[in-house]
Amino acid sequence: MIAALTSLTILGLVLGLILGVAARVFRVEGNKLVEEIMEILPGSQCGQCGFPGCAGAAQALAAGGAPVTLCPPGGRSVVLELAAKLGKEVNLAGVKDSVPKVAEVKEELCIGCTRCFKVCPTDAIMGAAQQIHSVFRDACTACGKCEEVCPTESVKLQPIPVTLHGWYWHKPNLQVLRNIPA
Amino acid sequence: MKLFKLRGGVHPESRKELAADRAIRVLPMPEYLYVPLLQHVGAPAQPNVNVGDKVLKGQLIGASQGVISAPVHAPTSGHIVAVGDYPAAHPSGLTAPTITIKADGEDRWLDTEAVSDPFVLSPDQISARVAAAGIVGLGGATFPSAVKLNLSRKNNVHTLIINGGECEPYITCDDRLMRERAAEIVEGVRLIRYAVGAEVVMVGIEDNKPAALAAMTLAAKNTEVKVIAVPAMYPMGWDKQMIKALTGREVPADGRTADIGVLVHNVATAFAVRDAVRFGRPLVSRLVTVSGGSVIEPANLEVPIGTLVENLFQFCGGFRNKPARMVLGGPMMGIQLASAAVPIVKGSSGVLALTDSEIGNVQPSPCIRCSSCVRACPVGLLPLDMAAHIRAGDSSAAVTLGLKDCVACGCCSFVCPSHIPLVHYFNFAKGELMEQERVKLKQESTKKLAEMRNERIARIERERVEAAAKRKAAREARERAAKEAAAKVVTETA
């Protein structure tokens, strides 16, 4: 009887040790992919993708329930990064990045209601009650929340004008290269 | 002297004979000058004049701002008629901040501080004078020269190379400058050498400019400056190619020439440095070659900065026939101009009006993988593979192949038997990558903003709750005290 007791005890201890070590060595910290996707997303929680904030979108992306092209403020670069992260093929043709936009306040229409200023997820709008509001262009992600709440249609997303600083050569469009059979 | 073997390169027809024998002439002062605030690599200058102000020639009209920047000066006396946007000399035809000056015809210089012996100045004073004069690399790179001088002194540069390569076809302004103003150039070279403390000074001149070589050799006699003939080959005027030919050393891919102890300046820059240091005169004019098959009388002109390109063509007798293409700079690396109503800037070495037969207007055909471009590339890249990746929409693969080392010299496009616009692909991809980087930077900063806002909102909410709790506690304490007091009064009265 003593032999049975000792052997079972030793067996239990050894197996317990193995389980304990395995739990330490092969520990899984939440879903790493979701966190990595969160890093890529803009984090402005604008909700344009239809998910509750960037965390929701990240979970959906990680689960494969959302296309990589879901984030309008992110533009092409986010799409490319997401596609690389998730190992997906992506067709950039459908991604609307051709006209980057930025919010602009039409000063003659602004009544200083502070609604846009309160919803802006990146503090890109400066204003106070009864004062004309104004947009910091560098901080605006063109999420469009301000446009939705503005009672006088004073805040509108406008395409960013192309300047010398941002201009670059278009891609060579060589019809002839495509028409000739290889 | 032994020269070192170079990689790649091409031999385009030089066509320099069109303007090479035409002596420098001074362009009559045009009525209006359009001086852009950004004529250099770095931050644009900050205007410090207003509409209506009277300015003298050489007066500061845009101050340098930031570490890498250069000031701009009034190229003539007159008054400011506009501070605003004007079409820039750029292939996009977009506008850039520009100061417009109406010349008063007097061309009166500002009183400048001249020194009789510039060699008594300290090296710091020399670079300060160069910085104040707004001198930038006149070979076309337009990097602020004073920044280069300071960097070189910090990096203990031992070799100064003066670039008289001028390898672009048609362009002859440096050639004429060396022929006619060799002594002044040599003085400028010696000033730069003195300012950076270099031991060896070499002037590299392509051997297709014998007159310039002779003039420079004569002027450099009995000085520490060595004039050396290098083989005529494109892109000899690329600074790294010149360094390789003269010293045999190669600049690391992600480094600067100062990393291997070499400083390179253009001959025209040396000339401008001499003017700035000796006479305190800022850079307000430069030599420009006007050439091309359409130009009736090609010329080398001394042109005030801000002159419109069309004024130059008019002065040269106009066009023989309608030019098929107008180019600012050389035909290999210059930019195509949509309009001639754009100003000459500090980096403009030439304006060309080319005929149909001078421009290659052949339709591209598929790549036959002949690898001519690989042999021509002076950097040692694989243009055909890079272009194929970019065409397929994979710019990052081109970066792995060394896209960032491409200097857009155009050798690959020049030799391609299929006429594939390889450099166009590379320019597009470089622009696209820059754009992506900009977007990424913006996203990082807006993300931080969003996080800060969320934290702030959480903090305000927390503080509100705490304040409410505190108020409640205070109220309760007050009520309790009042009750106790009331009870006390009751007991006392009882």
GROMACS .gro file of C-alpha atoms in nm, chain B residues 61-216:
model
  156
  243ILE     CA    1   1.429   9.018  -4.860
  244GLY     CA    2   1.390   8.667  -4.717
  245ALA     CA    3   1.572   8.555  -4.403
  246SER     CA    4   1.710   8.208  -4.357
  247GLN     CA    5   1.511   8.004  -4.106
  248GLY     CA    6   1.615   7.674  -3.958
  249VAL     CA    7   1.943   7.487  -3.955
  250ILE     CA    8   1.938   7.400  -4.325
  251SER     CA    9   1.816   7.707  -4.511
  252ALA     CA   10   1.946   8.007  -4.704
  253PRO     CA   11   1.843   8.372  -4.728
  254VAL     CA   12   1.736   8.542  -5.051
  255HIS     CA   13   1.830   8.895  -5.158
  256ALA     CA   14   1.697   9.156  -5.395
  257PRO     CA   15   1.868   9.105  -5.735
  258THR     CA   16   1.827   9.473  -5.822
  259SER     CA   17   1.704   9.798  -5.672
  260GLY     CA   18   1.337   9.875  -5.699
  261HIS     CA   19   1.025   9.823  -5.498
  262ILE     CA   20   0.830   9.519  -5.387
  263VAL     CA   21   0.507   9.480  -5.582
  264ALA     CA   22   0.393   9.142  -5.453
  265VAL     CA   23   0.465   8.888  -5.183
  266GLY     CA   24   0.269   8.580  -5.272
  267ASP     CA   25   0.242   8.280  -5.496
  268TYR     CA   26   0.389   8.264  -5.845
  269PRO     CA   27   0.443   7.966  -6.079
  270ALA     CA   28   0.766   7.792  -5.991
  271ALA     CA   29   1.027   7.642  -6.222
  272HIS     CA   30   0.895   7.295  -6.156
  273PRO     CA   31   0.753   7.022  -6.380
  274SER     CA   32   0.418   7.038  -6.197
  275GLY     CA   33   0.362   7.403  -6.291
  276LEU     CA   34   0.241   7.467  -5.935
  277THR     CA   35   0.297   7.795  -5.757
  278ALA     CA   36   0.546   7.873  -5.481
  279PRO     CA   37   0.583   8.168  -5.241
  280THR     CA   38   0.764   8.438  -5.439
  281ILE     CA   39   0.860   8.803  -5.392
  282THR     CA   40   0.804   9.018  -5.699
  283ILE     CA   41   1.024   9.325  -5.748
  284LYS     CA   42   0.972   9.603  -5.999
  285ALA     CA   43   1.316   9.725  -6.102
  286ASP     CA   44   1.375  10.102  -6.089
  287GLY     CA   45   1.647  10.080  -6.354
  288GLU     CA   46   1.919  10.224  -6.128
  289ASP     CA   47   2.050   9.884  -6.016
  290ARG     CA   48   2.196  10.049  -5.704
  291TRP     CA   49   2.391   9.824  -5.467
  292LEU     CA   50   2.344   9.821  -5.094
  293ASP     CA   51   2.655   9.938  -4.910
  294THR     CA   52   2.845   9.617  -4.857
  295GLU     CA   53   3.133   9.546  -4.626
  296ALA     CA   54   3.439   9.464  -4.836
  297VAL     CA   55   3.765   9.327  -4.698
  298SER     CA   56   4.096   9.392  -4.873
  299ASP     CA   57   4.254   9.067  -4.756
  300PRO     CA   58   3.994   8.796  -4.698
  301PHE     CA   59   4.258   8.562  -4.556
  302VAL     CA   60   4.276   8.761  -4.233
  303LEU     CA   61   3.920   8.653  -4.156
  304SER     CA   62   3.872   8.350  -3.934
  305PRO     CA   63   3.718   8.035  -4.089
  306ASP     CA   64   3.403   8.103  -3.885
  307GLN     CA   65   3.377   8.453  -4.027
  308ILE     CA   66   3.413   8.314  -4.377
  309SER     CA   67   3.131   8.067  -4.336
  310ALA     CA   68   2.921   8.338  -4.170
  311ARG     CA   69   2.973   8.559  -4.475
  312VAL     CA   70   2.890   8.270  -4.708
  313ALA     CA   71   2.574   8.198  -4.509
  314ALA     CA   72   2.469   8.564  -4.512
  315ALA     CA   73   2.522   8.580  -4.889
  316GLY     CA   74   2.271   8.300  -4.943
  317ILE     CA   75   2.515   8.088  -5.143
  318VAL     CA   76   2.393   7.740  -5.233
  319GLY     CA   77   2.546   7.465  -5.447
  320LEU     CA   78   2.532   7.621  -5.793
  321GLY     CA   79   2.594   7.295  -5.973
  322GLY     CA   80   2.226   7.222  -5.933
  323ALA     CA   81   2.202   7.047  -5.597
  324THR     CA   82   2.139   7.382  -5.420
  325PHE     CA   83   2.248   7.262  -5.078
  326PRO     CA   84   2.332   7.566  -4.858
  327SER     CA   85   2.711   7.607  -4.891
  328ALA     CA   86   2.773   7.747  -4.543
  329VAL     CA   87   2.616   7.436  -4.388
  330LYS     CA   88   2.856   7.225  -4.594
  331LEU     CA   89   3.155   7.436  -4.482
  332ASN     CA   90   3.064   7.402  -4.114
  333LEU     CA   91   2.999   7.028  -4.146
  334SER     CA   92   3.331   6.980  -4.322
  335ARG     CA   93   3.524   7.164  -4.052
  336LYS     CA   94   3.357   6.949  -3.787
  337ASN     CA   95   3.440   6.632  -3.981
  338ASN     CA   96   3.806   6.730  -4.037
  339VAL     CA   97   3.782   6.720  -4.414
  340HIS     CA   98   4.127   6.670  -4.568
  341THR     CA   99   4.048   6.691  -4.939
  342LEU     CA  100   3.866   6.969  -5.121
  343ILE     CA  101   3.744   6.885  -5.470
  344ILE     CA  102   3.619   7.158  -5.697
  345ASN     CA  103   3.380   7.026  -5.956
  346GLY     CA  104   3.432   7.164  -6.304
  347GLY     CA  105   3.289   6.852  -6.465
  348GLU     CA  106   2.986   7.007  -6.629
  349CYS     CA  107   2.891   6.681  -6.793
  350GLU     CA  108   2.539   6.776  -6.902
  351PRO     CA  109   2.512   6.819  -7.278
  352TYR     CA  110   2.449   7.174  -7.409
  353ILE     CA  111   2.542   7.345  -7.079
  354THR     CA  112   2.854   7.562  -7.100
  355CYS     CA  113   2.816   7.821  -6.824
  356ASP     CA  114   3.085   7.670  -6.598
  357ASP     CA  115   3.313   7.629  -6.901
  358ARG     CA  116   3.280   8.001  -6.983
  359LEU     CA  117   3.322   8.099  -6.618
  360MET     CA  118   3.648   7.901  -6.597
  361ARG     CA  119   3.775   8.050  -6.924
  362GLU     CA  120   3.692   8.410  -6.839
  363ARG     CA  121   3.711   8.433  -6.461
  364ALA     CA  122   3.969   8.169  -6.367
  365ALA     CA  123   4.164   8.389  -6.126
  366GLU     CA  124   3.850   8.474  -5.928
  367ILE     CA  125   3.752   8.106  -5.912
  368VAL     CA  126   4.095   8.010  -5.784
  369GLU     CA  127   4.075   8.276  -5.514
  370GLY     CA  128   3.733   8.139  -5.413
  371VAL     CA  129   3.876   7.787  -5.405
  372ARG     CA  130   4.161   7.900  -5.181
  373LEU     CA  131   3.913   8.071  -4.950
  374ILE     CA  132   3.707   7.754  -4.920
  375ARG     CA  133   4.022   7.553  -4.855
  376TYR     CA  134   4.124   7.800  -4.586
  377ALA     CA  135   3.775   7.790  -4.430
  378VAL     CA  136   3.767   7.410  -4.397
  379GLY     CA  137   4.138   7.347  -4.342
  380ALA     CA  138   4.175   7.094  -4.623
  381GLU     CA  139   4.526   6.977  -4.715
  382VAL     CA  140   4.467   6.869  -5.074
  383VAL     CA  141   4.278   7.079  -5.328
  384MET     CA  142   4.189   6.940  -5.669
  385VAL     CA  143   3.987   7.095  -5.949
  386GLY     CA  144   3.846   6.828  -6.177
  387ILE     CA  145   3.764   6.947  -6.531
  388GLU     CA  146   3.643   6.726  -6.816
  389ASP     CA  147   3.897   6.698  -7.097
  390ASN     CA  148   3.645   6.824  -7.354
  391LYS     CA  149   3.705   7.177  -7.221
  392PRO     CA  150   4.071   7.239  -7.316
  393ALA     CA  151   4.041   7.618  -7.301
  394ALA     CA  152   3.897   7.608  -6.950
  395LEU     CA  153   4.165   7.361  -6.844
  396ALA     CA  154   4.438   7.589  -6.977
  397ALA     CA  155   4.292   7.900  -6.815
  398MET     CA  156   4.246   7.730  -6.480
   0.00000   0.00000   0.00000
